[in-house]
Amino acid sequence: MKRWIVMGTFILLFVVACNSAMRGGEKSTALTSDTPNTLKLADGQLVYDLSGNWSAATKSSCGNSFNGTIAITQKGNLILGSLQSGNYPVETNEMIQGTLKGAELSEIIFNTRCGLIASDAEILKSGTVIDISTEFQYLGSNIRWDSTLTKQK
């Protein structure tokens, strides 16, 4: 009987460790008052505080790379980021828009050479990294931009 208990415990620990490793051990959807880089909204909801300057690095599926600085302003759960400097091939400085729901970003729009495009985003490392994936068509080709924004100190 003890053997089965030990074996069951080992399997459970293995599954939990694998699940954490597959998620990078970083993503958490529940914010608490102890979570760093958060603020409490008027309705009591906790969200990440994403305001500030961010270093942005983007790699394109066609081999191009772009870098720059994006300043994010936050009003409640809404964010808006503008390009401060860099080599992004965009027509406006408006780079990112989105809505925060706790630890999640939704309704993300990221600026590409084809304008503002709906994107997928994930907040990592206690609100200090944002990964953005954007897919669009340009001159008849399917293009993917993988962008990482890292909060500057």
Tab-separated table of C-alpha atoms in Angstrom:
chain	number	residue	atom	x	y	z
A	1	MET	CA	0.000	0.000	0.000
A	2	LYS	CA	2.817	2.400	0.876
A	3	ARG	CA	4.391	1.718	-2.505
A	4	TRP	CA	1.191	2.871	-4.287
A	5	ILE	CA	1.013	6.036	-2.195
A	6	VAL	CA	4.652	6.875	-2.910
A	7	MET	CA	4.200	6.086	-6.597
A	8	GLY	CA	1.022	8.184	-6.804
A	9	THR	CA	2.720	11.102	-5.071
A	10	PHE	CA	5.686	10.857	-7.444
A	11	ILE	CA	3.404	10.860	-10.505
A	12	LEU	CA	1.463	13.850	-9.184
A	13	LEU	CA	4.674	15.818	-8.554
A	14	PHE	CA	5.951	14.894	-12.019
A	15	VAL	CA	2.725	16.108	-13.692
A	16	VAL	CA	2.794	19.396	-11.760
A	17	ALA	CA	6.472	19.968	-12.620
A	18	CYS	CA	5.895	19.223	-16.309
A	19	ASN	CA	2.878	21.518	-16.433
A	20	SER	CA	4.877	24.331	-14.839
A	21	ALA	CA	7.801	23.798	-17.216
A	22	MET	CA	5.541	23.787	-20.269
A	23	ARG	CA	4.047	27.100	-19.203
A	24	GLY	CA	7.529	28.484	-18.621
A	25	GLY	CA	6.824	28.574	-14.908
A	26	GLU	CA	6.012	32.259	-15.322
A	27	LYS	CA	2.407	32.760	-16.323
A	28	SER	CA	-0.179	33.225	-13.642
A	29	THR	CA	-3.732	34.388	-14.151
A	30	ALA	CA	-4.431	35.256	-10.508
A	31	LEU	CA	-3.090	38.511	-9.117
A	32	THR	CA	-2.937	39.174	-5.384
A	33	SER	CA	-2.056	42.254	-3.364
A	34	ASP	CA	1.431	40.707	-2.950
A	35	THR	CA	2.012	40.492	-6.722
A	36	PRO	CA	4.609	43.080	-7.794
A	37	ASN	CA	3.859	45.715	-10.467
A	38	THR	CA	0.107	45.784	-9.853
A	39	LEU	CA	-2.440	48.458	-9.160
A	40	LYS	CA	-5.962	48.357	-7.820
A	41	LEU	CA	-8.679	49.851	-10.028
A	42	ALA	CA	-11.646	51.816	-8.695
A	43	ASP	CA	-13.832	48.684	-9.031
A	44	GLY	CA	-11.384	46.732	-6.827
A	45	GLN	CA	-9.891	44.692	-9.671
A	46	LEU	CA	-6.116	44.121	-9.569
A	47	VAL	CA	-4.277	44.569	-12.879
A	48	TYR	CA	-0.657	44.871	-13.885
A	49	ASP	CA	0.762	48.390	-13.965
A	50	LEU	CA	2.209	48.508	-17.481
A	51	SER	CA	2.836	52.260	-17.608
A	52	GLY	CA	6.370	53.366	-18.432
A	53	ASN	CA	9.025	52.905	-21.089
A	54	TRP	CA	9.531	49.521	-22.718
A	55	SER	CA	12.347	48.197	-24.896
A	56	ALA	CA	10.782	46.523	-27.916
A	57	ALA	CA	12.367	43.891	-30.159
A	58	THR	CA	10.525	42.317	-33.084
A	59	LYS	CA	11.543	39.502	-35.404
A	60	SER	CA	9.698	39.026	-38.658
A	61	SER	CA	9.069	35.679	-40.331
A	62	CYS	CA	10.756	37.081	-43.440
A	63	GLY	CA	14.014	37.708	-41.555
A	64	ASN	CA	13.710	41.393	-40.643
A	65	SER	CA	14.323	42.700	-37.127
A	66	PHE	CA	13.063	45.913	-35.596
A	67	ASN	CA	13.911	47.587	-32.280
A	68	GLY	CA	12.747	50.636	-30.419
A	69	THR	CA	11.371	52.220	-27.283
A	70	ILE	CA	7.642	52.270	-26.640
A	71	ALA	CA	6.094	54.486	-23.943
A	72	ILE	CA	2.957	52.907	-22.493
A	73	THR	CA	0.348	54.998	-20.731
A	74	GLN	CA	-2.359	53.313	-18.729
A	75	LYS	CA	-5.770	54.616	-17.716
A	76	GLY	CA	-7.433	52.040	-15.538
A	77	ASN	CA	-7.421	48.807	-17.510
A	78	LEU	CA	-6.753	50.460	-20.902
A	79	ILE	CA	-3.235	50.773	-22.317
A	80	LEU	CA	-1.886	52.826	-25.181
A	81	GLY	CA	1.731	52.674	-26.340
A	82	SER	CA	3.530	55.088	-28.629
A	83	LEU	CA	6.846	54.642	-30.414
A	84	GLN	CA	9.483	56.972	-28.973
A	85	SER	CA	12.421	55.837	-31.095
A	86	GLY	CA	13.477	52.937	-33.271
A	87	ASN	CA	13.455	51.477	-36.753
A	88	TYR	CA	9.888	50.136	-36.974
A	89	PRO	CA	8.463	50.599	-40.514
A	90	VAL	CA	5.210	52.180	-39.351
A	91	GLU	CA	3.310	55.248	-40.513
A	92	THR	CA	2.152	56.444	-37.068
A	93	ASN	CA	3.752	56.392	-33.626
A	94	GLU	CA	0.779	54.558	-32.112
A	95	MET	CA	2.185	51.056	-31.522
A	96	ILE	CA	-0.078	49.164	-29.126
A	97	GLN	CA	-3.586	49.334	-27.686
A	98	GLY	CA	-5.228	46.893	-25.353
A	99	THR	CA	-7.361	46.046	-22.373
A	100	LEU	CA	-6.157	44.475	-19.128
A	101	LYS	CA	-8.263	41.886	-17.345
A	102	GLY	CA	-6.302	40.921	-14.253
A	103	ALA	CA	-3.088	39.298	-15.462
A	104	GLU	CA	-4.319	39.001	-19.052
A	105	LEU	CA	-4.147	41.334	-22.049
A	106	SER	CA	-7.073	41.239	-24.428
A	107	GLU	CA	-8.238	43.128	-27.474
A	108	ILE	CA	-4.594	43.807	-28.370
A	109	ILE	CA	-3.814	45.802	-31.478
A	110	PHE	CA	-0.172	46.148	-32.602
A	111	ASN	CA	1.147	48.451	-35.317
A	112	THR	CA	2.799	46.833	-38.334
A	113	ARG	CA	3.781	48.084	-41.761
A	114	CYS	CA	0.157	47.332	-42.699
A	115	GLY	CA	-1.339	49.401	-39.875
A	116	LEU	CA	-2.888	48.376	-36.585
A	117	ILE	CA	-3.519	44.595	-36.530
A	118	ALA	CA	-5.345	42.456	-33.942
A	119	SER	CA	-2.717	40.415	-32.096
A	120	ASP	CA	-2.218	37.892	-29.315
A	121	ALA	CA	-0.293	38.966	-26.223
A	122	GLU	CA	0.870	37.460	-22.965
A	123	ILE	CA	2.192	39.175	-19.846
A	124	LEU	CA	5.142	37.379	-18.255
A	125	LYS	CA	7.660	37.774	-15.427
A	126	SER	CA	5.418	39.648	-12.983
A	127	GLY	CA	4.384	42.257	-15.514
A	128	THR	CA	7.865	43.146	-16.770
A	129	VAL	CA	7.702	41.343	-20.144
A	130	ILE	CA	4.986	41.335	-22.818
A	131	ASP	CA	5.150	38.851	-25.704
A	132	ILE	CA	3.092	39.804	-28.756
A	133	SER	CA	2.379	37.674	-31.822
A	134	THR	CA	0.967	39.415	-34.904
A	135	GLU	CA	0.052	37.804	-38.220
A	136	PHE	CA	-0.866	39.749	-41.345
A	137	GLN	CA	-0.543	39.779	-45.120
A	138	TYR	CA	1.913	42.046	-46.893
A	139	LEU	CA	2.309	42.089	-50.677
A	140	GLY	CA	0.481	38.762	-50.900
A	141	SER	CA	2.664	36.988	-48.326
A	142	ASN	CA	1.710	35.773	-44.866
A	143	ILE	CA	3.924	37.560	-42.348
A	144	ARG	CA	4.366	36.937	-38.632
A	145	TRP	CA	5.922	39.382	-36.184
A	146	ASP	CA	7.050	38.057	-32.802
A	147	SER	CA	7.643	40.972	-30.468
A	148	THR	CA	8.987	41.140	-26.942
A	149	LEU	CA	8.558	44.259	-24.841
A	150	THR	CA	10.714	44.490	-21.706
A	151	LYS	CA	9.979	47.140	-19.104
A	152	GLN	CA	12.849	49.556	-18.587
A	153	LYS	CA	13.869	50.343	-15.010
